[in-house]
Short mmCIF file of C-alpha atoms in Angstrom, two decimals:
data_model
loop_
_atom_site.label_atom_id
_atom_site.label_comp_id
_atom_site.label_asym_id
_atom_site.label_seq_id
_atom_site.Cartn_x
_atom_site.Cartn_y
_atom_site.Cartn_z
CA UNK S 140 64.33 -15.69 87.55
CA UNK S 141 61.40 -14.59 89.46
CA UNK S 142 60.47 -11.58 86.90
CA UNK S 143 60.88 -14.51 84.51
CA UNK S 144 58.47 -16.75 85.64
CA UNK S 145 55.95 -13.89 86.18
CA UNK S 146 56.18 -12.67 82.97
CA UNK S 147 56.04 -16.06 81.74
CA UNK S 148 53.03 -17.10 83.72
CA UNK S 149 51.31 -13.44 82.53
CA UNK S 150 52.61 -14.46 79.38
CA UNK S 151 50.67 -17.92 79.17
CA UNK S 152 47.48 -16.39 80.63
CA UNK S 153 47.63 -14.16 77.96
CA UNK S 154 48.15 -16.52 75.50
CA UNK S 155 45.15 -18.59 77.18
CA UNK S 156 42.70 -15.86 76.90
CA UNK S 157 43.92 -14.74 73.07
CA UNK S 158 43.16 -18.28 72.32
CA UNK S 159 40.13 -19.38 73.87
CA UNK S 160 39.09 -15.91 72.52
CA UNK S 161 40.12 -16.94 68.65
CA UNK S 162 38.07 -20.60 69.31
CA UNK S 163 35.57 -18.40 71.13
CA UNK S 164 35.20 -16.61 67.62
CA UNK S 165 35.55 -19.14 65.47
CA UNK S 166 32.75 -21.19 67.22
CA UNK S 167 30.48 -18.38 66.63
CA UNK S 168 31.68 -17.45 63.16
CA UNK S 169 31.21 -21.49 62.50
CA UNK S 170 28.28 -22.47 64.56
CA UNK S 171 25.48 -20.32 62.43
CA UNK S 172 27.19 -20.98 59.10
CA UNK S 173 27.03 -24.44 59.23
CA UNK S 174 23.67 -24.75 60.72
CA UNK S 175 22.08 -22.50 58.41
CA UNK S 176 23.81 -24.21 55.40
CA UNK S 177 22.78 -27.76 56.32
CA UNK S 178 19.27 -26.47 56.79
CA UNK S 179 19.00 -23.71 54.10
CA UNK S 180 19.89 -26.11 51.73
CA UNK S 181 17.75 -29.31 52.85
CA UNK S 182 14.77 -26.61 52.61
CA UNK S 183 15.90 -25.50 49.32
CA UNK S 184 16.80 -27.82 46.90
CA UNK S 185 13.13 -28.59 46.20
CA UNK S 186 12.56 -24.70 45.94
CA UNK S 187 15.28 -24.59 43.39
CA UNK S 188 14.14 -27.25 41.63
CA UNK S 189 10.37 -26.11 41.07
CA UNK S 190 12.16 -22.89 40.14
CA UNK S 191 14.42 -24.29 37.48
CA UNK S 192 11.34 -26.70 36.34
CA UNK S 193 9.11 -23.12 35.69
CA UNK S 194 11.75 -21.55 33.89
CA UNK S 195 12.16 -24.48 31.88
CA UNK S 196 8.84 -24.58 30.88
CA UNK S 197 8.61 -21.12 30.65
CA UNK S 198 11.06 -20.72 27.98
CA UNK S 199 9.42 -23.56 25.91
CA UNK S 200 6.84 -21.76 26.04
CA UNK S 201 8.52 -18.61 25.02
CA UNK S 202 9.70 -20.16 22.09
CA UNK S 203 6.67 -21.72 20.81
CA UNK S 204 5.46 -18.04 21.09
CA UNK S 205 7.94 -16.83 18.87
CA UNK S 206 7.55 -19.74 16.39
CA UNK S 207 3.41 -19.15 16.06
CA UNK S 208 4.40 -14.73 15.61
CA UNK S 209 6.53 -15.73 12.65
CA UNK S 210 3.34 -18.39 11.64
CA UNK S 211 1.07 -15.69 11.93
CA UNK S 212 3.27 -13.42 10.02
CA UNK S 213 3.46 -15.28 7.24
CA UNK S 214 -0.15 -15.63 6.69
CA UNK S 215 -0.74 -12.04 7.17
CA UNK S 216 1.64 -11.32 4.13
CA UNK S 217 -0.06 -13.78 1.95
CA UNK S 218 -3.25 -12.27 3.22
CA UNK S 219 -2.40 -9.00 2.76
CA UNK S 220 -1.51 -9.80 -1.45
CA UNK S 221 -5.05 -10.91 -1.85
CA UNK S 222 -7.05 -7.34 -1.04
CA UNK S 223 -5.93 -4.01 -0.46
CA UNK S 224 -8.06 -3.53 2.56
CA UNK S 225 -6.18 -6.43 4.28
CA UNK S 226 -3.07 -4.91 3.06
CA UNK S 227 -3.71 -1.69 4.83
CA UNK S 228 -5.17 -2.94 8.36
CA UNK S 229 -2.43 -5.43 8.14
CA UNK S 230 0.43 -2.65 7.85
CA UNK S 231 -1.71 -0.98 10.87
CA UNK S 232 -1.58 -3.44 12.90
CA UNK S 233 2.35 -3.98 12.27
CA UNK S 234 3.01 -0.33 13.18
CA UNK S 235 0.50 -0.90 16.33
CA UNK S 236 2.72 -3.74 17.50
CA UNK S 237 5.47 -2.25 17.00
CA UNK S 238 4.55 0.39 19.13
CA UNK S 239 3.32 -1.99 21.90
CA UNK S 240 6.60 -3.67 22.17
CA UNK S 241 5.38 -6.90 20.31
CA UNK S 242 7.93 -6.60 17.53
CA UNK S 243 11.91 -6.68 17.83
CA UNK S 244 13.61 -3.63 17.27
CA UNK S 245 17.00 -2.62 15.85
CA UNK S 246 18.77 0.48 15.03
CA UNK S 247 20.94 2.84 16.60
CA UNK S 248 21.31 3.37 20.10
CA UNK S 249 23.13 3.00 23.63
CA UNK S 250 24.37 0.27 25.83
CA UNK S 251 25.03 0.93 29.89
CA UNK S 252 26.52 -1.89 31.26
CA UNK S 253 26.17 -2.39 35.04
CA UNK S 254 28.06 -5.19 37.07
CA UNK S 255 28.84 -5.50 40.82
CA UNK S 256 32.27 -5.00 42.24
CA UNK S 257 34.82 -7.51 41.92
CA UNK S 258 36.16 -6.22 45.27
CA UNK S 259 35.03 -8.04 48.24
CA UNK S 260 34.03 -5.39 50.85
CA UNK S 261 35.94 -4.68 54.10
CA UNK S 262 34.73 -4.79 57.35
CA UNK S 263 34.39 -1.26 57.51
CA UNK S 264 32.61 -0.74 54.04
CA UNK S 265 28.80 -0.94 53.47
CA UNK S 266 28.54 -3.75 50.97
CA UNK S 267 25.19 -2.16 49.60
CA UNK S 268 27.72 0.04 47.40
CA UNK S 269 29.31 -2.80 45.97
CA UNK S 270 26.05 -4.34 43.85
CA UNK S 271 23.80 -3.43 41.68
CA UNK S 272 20.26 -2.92 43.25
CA UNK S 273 16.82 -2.63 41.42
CA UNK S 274 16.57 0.55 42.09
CA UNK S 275 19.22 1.78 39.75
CA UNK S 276 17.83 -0.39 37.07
CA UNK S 277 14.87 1.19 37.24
CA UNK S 278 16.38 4.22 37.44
CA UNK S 279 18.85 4.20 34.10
CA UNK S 280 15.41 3.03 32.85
CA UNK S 281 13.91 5.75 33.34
CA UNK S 282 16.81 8.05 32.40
CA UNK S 283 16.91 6.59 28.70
CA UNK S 284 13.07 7.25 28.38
CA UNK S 285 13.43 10.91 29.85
CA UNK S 286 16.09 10.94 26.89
CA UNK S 287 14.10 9.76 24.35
CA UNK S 288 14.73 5.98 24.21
CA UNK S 289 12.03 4.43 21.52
CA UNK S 290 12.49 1.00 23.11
CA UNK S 291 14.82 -0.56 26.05
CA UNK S 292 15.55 -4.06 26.65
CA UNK S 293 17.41 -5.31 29.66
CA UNK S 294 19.63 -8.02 29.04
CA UNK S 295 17.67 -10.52 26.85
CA UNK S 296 13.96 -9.10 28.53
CA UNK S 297 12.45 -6.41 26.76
CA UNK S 298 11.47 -3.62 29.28
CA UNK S 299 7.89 -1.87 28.66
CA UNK S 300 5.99 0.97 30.79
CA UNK S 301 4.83 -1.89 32.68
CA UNK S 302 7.43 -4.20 33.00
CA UNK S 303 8.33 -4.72 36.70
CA UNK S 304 11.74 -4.76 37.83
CA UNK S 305 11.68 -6.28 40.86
CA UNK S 306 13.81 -8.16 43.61
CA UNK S 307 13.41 -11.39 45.74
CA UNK S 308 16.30 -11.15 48.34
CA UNK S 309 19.53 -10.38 46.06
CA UNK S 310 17.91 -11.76 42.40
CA UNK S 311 16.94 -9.19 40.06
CA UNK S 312 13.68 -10.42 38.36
CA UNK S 313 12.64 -8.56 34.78
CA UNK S 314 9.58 -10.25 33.26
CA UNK S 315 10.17 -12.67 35.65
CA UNK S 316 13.44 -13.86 34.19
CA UNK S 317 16.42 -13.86 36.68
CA UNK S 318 18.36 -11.48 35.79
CA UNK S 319 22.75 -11.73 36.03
CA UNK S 320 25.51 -8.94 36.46
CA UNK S 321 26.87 -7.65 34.09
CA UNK S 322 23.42 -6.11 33.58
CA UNK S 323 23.16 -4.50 29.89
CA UNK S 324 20.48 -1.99 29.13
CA UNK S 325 19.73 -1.24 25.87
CA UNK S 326 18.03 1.17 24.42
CA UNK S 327 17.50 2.35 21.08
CA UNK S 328 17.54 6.04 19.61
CA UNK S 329 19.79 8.65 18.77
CA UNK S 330 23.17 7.79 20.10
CA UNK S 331 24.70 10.85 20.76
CA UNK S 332 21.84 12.55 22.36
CA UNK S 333 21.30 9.77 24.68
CA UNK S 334 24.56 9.42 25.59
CA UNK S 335 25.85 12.82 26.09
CA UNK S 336 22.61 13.47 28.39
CA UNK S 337 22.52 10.48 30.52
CA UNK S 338 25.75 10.50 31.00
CA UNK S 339 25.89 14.26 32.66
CA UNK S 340 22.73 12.93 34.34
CA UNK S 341 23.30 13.57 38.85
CA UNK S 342 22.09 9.65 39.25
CA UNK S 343 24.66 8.37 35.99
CA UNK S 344 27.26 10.33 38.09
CA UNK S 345 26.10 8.81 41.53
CA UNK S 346 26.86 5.60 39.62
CA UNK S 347 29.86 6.41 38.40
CA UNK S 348 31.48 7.68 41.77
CA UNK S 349 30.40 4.23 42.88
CA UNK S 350 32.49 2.95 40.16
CA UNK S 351 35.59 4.85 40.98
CA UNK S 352 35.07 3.93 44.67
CA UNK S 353 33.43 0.83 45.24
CA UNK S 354 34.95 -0.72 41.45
CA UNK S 355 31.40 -1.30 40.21
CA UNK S 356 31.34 -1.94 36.95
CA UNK S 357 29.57 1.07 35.08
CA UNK S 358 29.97 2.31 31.40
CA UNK S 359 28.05 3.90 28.57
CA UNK S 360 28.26 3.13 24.96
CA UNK S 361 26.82 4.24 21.79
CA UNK S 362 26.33 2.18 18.63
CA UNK S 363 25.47 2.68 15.42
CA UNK S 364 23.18 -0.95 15.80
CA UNK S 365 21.15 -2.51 18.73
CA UNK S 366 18.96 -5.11 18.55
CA UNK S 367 16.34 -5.59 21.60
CA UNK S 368 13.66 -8.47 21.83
CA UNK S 369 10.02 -8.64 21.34
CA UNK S 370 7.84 -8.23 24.61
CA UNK S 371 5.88 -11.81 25.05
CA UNK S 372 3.80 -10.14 27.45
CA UNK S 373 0.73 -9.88 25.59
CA UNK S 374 -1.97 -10.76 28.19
CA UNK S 375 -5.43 -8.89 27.40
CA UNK S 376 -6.83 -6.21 30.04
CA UNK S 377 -8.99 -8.17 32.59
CA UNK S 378 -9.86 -5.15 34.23
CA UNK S 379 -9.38 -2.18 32.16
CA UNK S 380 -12.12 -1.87 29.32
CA UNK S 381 -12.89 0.78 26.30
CA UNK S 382 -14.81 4.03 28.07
CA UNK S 383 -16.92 5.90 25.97
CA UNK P 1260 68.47 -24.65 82.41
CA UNK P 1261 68.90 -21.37 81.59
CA UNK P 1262 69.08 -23.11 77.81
CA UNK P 1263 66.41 -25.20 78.48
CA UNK P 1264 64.28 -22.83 79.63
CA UNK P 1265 64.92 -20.44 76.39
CA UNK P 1266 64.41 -23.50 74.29
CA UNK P 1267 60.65 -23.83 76.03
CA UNK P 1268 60.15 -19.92 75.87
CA UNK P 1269 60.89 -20.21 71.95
CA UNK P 1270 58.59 -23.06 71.50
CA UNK P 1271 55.93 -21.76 72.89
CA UNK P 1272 56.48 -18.22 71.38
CA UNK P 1273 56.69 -20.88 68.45
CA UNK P 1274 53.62 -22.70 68.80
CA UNK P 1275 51.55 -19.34 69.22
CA UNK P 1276 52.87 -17.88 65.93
CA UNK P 1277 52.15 -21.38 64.51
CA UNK P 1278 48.31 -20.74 65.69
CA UNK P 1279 47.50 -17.62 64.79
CA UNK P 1280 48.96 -17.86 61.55
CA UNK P 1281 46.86 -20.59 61.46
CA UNK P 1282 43.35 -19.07 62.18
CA UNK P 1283 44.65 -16.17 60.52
CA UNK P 1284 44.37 -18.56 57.29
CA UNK P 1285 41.63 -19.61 58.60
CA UNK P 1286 39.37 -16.42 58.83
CA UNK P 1287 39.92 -15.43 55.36
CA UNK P 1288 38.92 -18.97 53.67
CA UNK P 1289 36.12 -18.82 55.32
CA UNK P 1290 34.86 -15.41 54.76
CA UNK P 1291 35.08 -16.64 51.30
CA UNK P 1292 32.91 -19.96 51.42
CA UNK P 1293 30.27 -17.58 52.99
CA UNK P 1294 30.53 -15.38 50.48
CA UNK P 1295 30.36 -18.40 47.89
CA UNK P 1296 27.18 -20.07 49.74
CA UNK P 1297 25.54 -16.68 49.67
CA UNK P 1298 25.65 -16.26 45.82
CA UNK P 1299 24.53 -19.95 45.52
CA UNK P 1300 20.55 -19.98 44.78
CA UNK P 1301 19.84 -23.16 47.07
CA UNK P 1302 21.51 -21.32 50.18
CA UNK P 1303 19.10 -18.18 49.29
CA UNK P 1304 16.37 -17.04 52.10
CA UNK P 1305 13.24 -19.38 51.20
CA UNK P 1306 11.16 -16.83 51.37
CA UNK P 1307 13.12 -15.13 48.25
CA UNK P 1308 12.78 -18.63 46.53
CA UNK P 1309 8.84 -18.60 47.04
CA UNK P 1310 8.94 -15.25 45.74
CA UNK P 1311 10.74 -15.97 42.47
CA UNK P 1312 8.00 -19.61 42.20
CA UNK P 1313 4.75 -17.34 42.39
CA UNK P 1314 6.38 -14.99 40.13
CA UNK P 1315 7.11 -17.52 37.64
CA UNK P 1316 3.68 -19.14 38.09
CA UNK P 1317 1.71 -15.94 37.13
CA UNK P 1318 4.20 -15.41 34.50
CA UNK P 1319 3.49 -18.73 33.14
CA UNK P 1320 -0.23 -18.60 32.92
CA UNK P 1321 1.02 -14.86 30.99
CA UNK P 1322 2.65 -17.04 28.55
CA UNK P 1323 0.04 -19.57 28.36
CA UNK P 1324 -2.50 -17.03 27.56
CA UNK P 1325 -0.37 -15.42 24.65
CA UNK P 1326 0.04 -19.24 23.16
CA UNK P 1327 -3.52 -19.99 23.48
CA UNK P 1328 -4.69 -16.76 22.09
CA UNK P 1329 -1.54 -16.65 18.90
CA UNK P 1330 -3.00 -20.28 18.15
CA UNK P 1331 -6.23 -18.97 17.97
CA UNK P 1332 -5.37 -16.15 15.53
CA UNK P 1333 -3.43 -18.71 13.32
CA UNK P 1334 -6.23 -21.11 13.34
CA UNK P 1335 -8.51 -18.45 12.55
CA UNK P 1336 -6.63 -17.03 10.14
CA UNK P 1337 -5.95 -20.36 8.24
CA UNK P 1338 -9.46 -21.13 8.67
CA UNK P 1339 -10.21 -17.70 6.68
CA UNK P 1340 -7.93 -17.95 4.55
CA UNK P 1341 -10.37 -17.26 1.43
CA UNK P 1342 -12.42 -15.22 3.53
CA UNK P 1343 -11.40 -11.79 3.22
CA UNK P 1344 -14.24 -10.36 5.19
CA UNK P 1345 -13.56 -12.83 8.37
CA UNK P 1346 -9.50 -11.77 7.61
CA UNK P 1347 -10.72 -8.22 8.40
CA UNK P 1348 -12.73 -8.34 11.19
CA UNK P 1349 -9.57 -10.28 12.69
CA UNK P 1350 -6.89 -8.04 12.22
CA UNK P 1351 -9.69 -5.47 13.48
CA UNK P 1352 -10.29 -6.95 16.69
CA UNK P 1353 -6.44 -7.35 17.50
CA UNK P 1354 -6.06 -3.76 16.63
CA UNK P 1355 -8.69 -2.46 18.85
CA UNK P 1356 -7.26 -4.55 21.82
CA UNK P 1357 -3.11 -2.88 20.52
CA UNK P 1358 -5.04 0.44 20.84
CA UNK P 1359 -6.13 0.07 23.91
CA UNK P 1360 -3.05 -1.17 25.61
CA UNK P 1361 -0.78 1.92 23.40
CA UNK P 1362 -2.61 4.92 25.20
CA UNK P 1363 -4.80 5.70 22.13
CA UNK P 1364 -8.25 5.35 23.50
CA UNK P 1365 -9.83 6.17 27.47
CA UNK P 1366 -10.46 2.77 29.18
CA UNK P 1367 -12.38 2.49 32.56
CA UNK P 1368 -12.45 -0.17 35.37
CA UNK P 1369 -11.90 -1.04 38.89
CA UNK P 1370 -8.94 0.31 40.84
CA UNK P 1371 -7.42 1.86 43.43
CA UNK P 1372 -6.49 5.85 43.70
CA UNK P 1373 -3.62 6.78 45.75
CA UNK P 1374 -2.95 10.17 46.95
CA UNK P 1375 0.18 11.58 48.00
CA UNK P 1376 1.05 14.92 49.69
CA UNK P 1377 4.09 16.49 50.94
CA UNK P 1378 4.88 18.10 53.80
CA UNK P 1379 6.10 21.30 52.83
CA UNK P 1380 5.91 23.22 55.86
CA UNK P 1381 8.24 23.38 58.99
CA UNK P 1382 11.58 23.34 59.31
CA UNK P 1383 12.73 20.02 57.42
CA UNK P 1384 10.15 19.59 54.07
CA UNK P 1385 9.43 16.07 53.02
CA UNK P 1386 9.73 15.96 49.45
CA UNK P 1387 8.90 12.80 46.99
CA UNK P 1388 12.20 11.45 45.45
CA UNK P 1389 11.72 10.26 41.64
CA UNK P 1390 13.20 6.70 43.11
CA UNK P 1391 9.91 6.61 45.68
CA UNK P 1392 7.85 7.32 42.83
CA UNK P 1393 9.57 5.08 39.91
CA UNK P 1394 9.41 2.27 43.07
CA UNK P 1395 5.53 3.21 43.86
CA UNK P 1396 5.14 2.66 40.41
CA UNK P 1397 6.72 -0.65 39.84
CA UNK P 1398 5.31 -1.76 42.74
CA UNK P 1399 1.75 -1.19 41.52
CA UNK P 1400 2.92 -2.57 38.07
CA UNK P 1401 4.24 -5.98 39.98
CA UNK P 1402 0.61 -6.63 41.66
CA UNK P 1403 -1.32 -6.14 38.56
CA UNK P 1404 -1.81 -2.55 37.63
CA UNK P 1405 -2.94 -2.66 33.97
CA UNK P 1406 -3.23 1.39 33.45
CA UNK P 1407 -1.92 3.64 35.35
CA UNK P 1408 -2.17 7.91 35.28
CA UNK P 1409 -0.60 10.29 37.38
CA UNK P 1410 -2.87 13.93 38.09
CA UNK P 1411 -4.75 12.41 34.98
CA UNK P 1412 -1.42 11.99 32.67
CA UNK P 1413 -1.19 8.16 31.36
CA UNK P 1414 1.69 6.48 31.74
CA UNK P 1415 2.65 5.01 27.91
CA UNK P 1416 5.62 2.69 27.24
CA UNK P 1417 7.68 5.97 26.32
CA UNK P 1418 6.87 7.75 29.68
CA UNK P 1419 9.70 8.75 32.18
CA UNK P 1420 8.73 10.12 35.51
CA UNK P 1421 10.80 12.44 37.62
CA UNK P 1422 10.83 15.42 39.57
CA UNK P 1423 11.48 18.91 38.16
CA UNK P 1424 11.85 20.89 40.72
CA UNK P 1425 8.66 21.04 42.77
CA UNK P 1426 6.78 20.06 40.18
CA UNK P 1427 6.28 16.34 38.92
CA UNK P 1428 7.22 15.66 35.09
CA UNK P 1429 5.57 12.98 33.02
CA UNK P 1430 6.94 12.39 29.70
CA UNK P 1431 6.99 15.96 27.94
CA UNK P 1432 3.52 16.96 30.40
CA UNK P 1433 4.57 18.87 34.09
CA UNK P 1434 1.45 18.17 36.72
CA UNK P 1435 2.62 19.25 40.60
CA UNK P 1436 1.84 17.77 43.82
CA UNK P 1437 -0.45 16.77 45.49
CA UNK P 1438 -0.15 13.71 43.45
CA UNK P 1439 -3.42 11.62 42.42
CA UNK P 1440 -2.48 7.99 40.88
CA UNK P 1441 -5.29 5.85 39.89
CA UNK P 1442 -4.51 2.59 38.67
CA UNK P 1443 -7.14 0.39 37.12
CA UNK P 1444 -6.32 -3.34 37.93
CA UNK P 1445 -6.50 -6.42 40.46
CA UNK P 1446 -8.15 -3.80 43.02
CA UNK P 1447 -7.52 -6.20 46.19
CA UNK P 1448 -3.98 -7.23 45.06
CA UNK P 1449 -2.75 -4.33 44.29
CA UNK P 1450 -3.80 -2.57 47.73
CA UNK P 1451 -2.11 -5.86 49.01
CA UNK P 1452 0.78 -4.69 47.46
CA UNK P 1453 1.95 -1.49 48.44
CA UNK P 1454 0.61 -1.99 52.23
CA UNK P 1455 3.09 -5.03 52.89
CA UNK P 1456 5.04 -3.94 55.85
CA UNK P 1457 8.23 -2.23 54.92
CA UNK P 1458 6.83 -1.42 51.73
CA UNK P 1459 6.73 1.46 49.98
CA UNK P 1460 3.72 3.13 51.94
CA UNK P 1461 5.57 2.79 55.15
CA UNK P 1462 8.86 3.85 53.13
CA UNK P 1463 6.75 7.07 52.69
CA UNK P 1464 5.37 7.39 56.19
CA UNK P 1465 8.48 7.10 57.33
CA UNK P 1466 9.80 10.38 55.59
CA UNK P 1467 6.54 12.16 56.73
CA UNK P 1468 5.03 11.77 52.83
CA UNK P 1469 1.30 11.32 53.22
CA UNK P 1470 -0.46 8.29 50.68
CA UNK P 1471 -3.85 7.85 51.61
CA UNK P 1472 -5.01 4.24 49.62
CA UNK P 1473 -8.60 4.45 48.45
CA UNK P 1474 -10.29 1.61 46.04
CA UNK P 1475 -12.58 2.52 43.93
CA UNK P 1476 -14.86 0.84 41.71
CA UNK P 1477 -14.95 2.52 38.13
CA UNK P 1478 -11.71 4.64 37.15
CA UNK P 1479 -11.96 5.91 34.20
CA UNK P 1480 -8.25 6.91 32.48
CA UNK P 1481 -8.37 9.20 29.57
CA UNK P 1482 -5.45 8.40 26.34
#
């Protein structure tokens, strides 16, 4: 009887302290959560807002863009049937905007497709392997140039020498669209080479133990046809200037 | 009372299974709504917010630019429309300004220079990683670099940039350190830029990489 009602009195205690320890926990894991998402989001929604205004406007503008490139086009080729000289300048400047990133593209090429993990990290993982950051953006980027990628688009943004890719907390920007997983880099060019050399590239491998581990999404495709976008980024050189 | 006393014992044995099973529900659910609030874009740091608004602001005047100046040429180009010397010196003047932003002609203008040396003596080396250079780089890019060379190589839409060994490739050219970037642009933003604390300068300094940040007024940055 007495060992009972020791045990049972330890027993109780016990219970009291795993208890008040759970609430003591739960407080915490509450008190911050709530807080911060009653204030977060009274300071945000007008944030979001202004941001979802400027990318509204942003792609109007975009699209009138397009619209006056096809206007412009179409004069050009009724310009160019009237003299030869116009004819050749305006096949120049095709090929020079083409070059510049101004024109879509299409042919053959390669698709990487990166996504972050469906699997919610444990306690004892670092979650930093289970997205996407940047960095590796940057870096497949690079990877299809070093492999002789003519031009690269990543998802619907086309991706020139100097395109930023750049992030605000976790959002990928790329010409200051924000960017979504599954994040597909195109690039165009000879399928085969570019795939059989970025793929026994160290970083592609990096990326791919991270897939095996962490179950980030990570694969390489060729095809014989990719499309990528037109850069709108056309802005003339305030600084930079012809030197003689 | 020796029943009665069991009967408690199981009820409360009860009662604390019923209660951790309960905040062990608990935990899990909401792990989860954090998880969910942190992937929603109004329960983002505000700071990352403002960063995305200024981004799209410049972007938008980018845009606006393009417009004004495609209008222009369509205008133009309508208005010359029988004018075959005007229709000329149009598609001219674009092509100069395509030239200039392809690589095929030197330009010169303000910028900054940045100079970068590794430690290569004592017992641990610092050497430059291609992602400390790809994020110098972008970095520069993002706070309105408009041309940028490395040891006098331009960078071109086509050009990768990575290490090869000690040396520094750039596109199909090898150059090897010390490194010398000079990037013609916004001079003031663009120092700005790179020296924001835990930036990439003091990502450097940190790994013992030396980047001395010089502006200077007249680059000049051969094709």
């Amino acid at each position: 009887m007495i060992t009972r009602g020791r045990n049972g009195s330890l027993f109780l205690a016990a219970l009291f302290i795993i208890a008040a320890g759970f609430g003591y926990l739960l407080a915490v894991q509450f008190e911050p959560t709530v807080n911060k998402a009653y204030v977060v989001s009274a300071q945000n929604v007008e944030l979001v807002e202004i941001m979802k205004g400027l990318e509204k406007e942003n792609d109007s503008a975009a699209q009138r863009i397009v619209d006056l490139r096809g206007q412009l086009g179409e004069l050009e080729s009724k310009g160019a049937a009237t003299s030869d000289e116009v004819r050749v300048l305006t096949q120049q400047l095709g090929e020079l905007r083409a070059k510049a990133g101004l024109a879509e593209a299409t042919g053959p090429g390669v698709i990487v497709t990166l996504s972050d993990s469906s699997r919610t990290p444990t306690l004892s993982d670092d979650p930093n392997y289970f997205i996407i950051h940047d960095g590796y953006l940057r870096s497949v980027v690079n990877l299809m140039r070093r492999y002789g990628a003519t031009a690269i688009a990543i998802n619907d943004q086309r991706v020139l020498g100097n395109t930023p890719i750049v992030c605000a907390g976790p959002i990928i920007l790329v010409n200051s669209s924000r960017m979504s997983p599954p994040y597909v880099i195109t690039a165009l060019g000879n399928p085969e080479m570019l795939a059989d050399s970025i793929s026994q590239d160290v970083f592609f491998r990096v990326l791919e133990v991270y897939r095996d581990r962490f179950e980030i999404t990570c694969s390489l495709e060729t095809k014989t046809s990719v499309t990528v976008p037109a850069s709108l980024n056309n802005a003339v050189f305030k600084y930079a200037a012809g030197a003689k | 009372m020796k029943r009665t006393r069991q009967s408690r014992w199981q009820s409360t044995i009860l009662i604390f299974f019923v209660i951790s099973f309960f905040v062990g529900f608990l935990l899990p659910g909401q792990a989860h709504v954090v998880r969910e609030m942190k992937q929603t874009y109004q329960n983002q740091d505000p700071q990352d917010l403002i960063r995305v608004i200024k981004d799209l602001q410049q972007h938008k005047q980018d845009l606006l630019v393009e417009e004004t100046d495609m209008s222009q040429k369509v205008m133009q180009y309508l208005r010359s429309s029988d004018d075959t010397a005007a229709q000329v010196n149009q598609l001219q003047h674009e092509a100069t300004a395509l030239e200039q932003r392809t690589g095929a002609v030197p330009l010169a203008g303000p910028g900054i220079r940045i100079t970068i040396r590794e430690q290569s003596s004592g017992s641990s080396p610092s050497i430059l990683a291609d992602e400390d250079l790809l994020l110098l780089l972008n970095d520069l890019w993002a706070s309105g670099a408009e041309v940028i060379s490395l040891n006098g190589i331009r960078l071109t839409d086509s050009s990768s940039v990575y290490r090869a060994g000690l040396n520094v490739r750039v596109g199909d050219k090898v150059t090897s350190m010390p490194l010398v970037i000079d990037a013609i642009g916004d001079t003031e933003n663009m120092s700005k830029g790179l020296q924001i604390p835990g930036g990439v300068l003091d990502l450097l300094n940190l790994r013992r990489i030396g980047a001395i940040v010089q502006k200077v007024n007249l680059l000049r940055i051969s094709n």
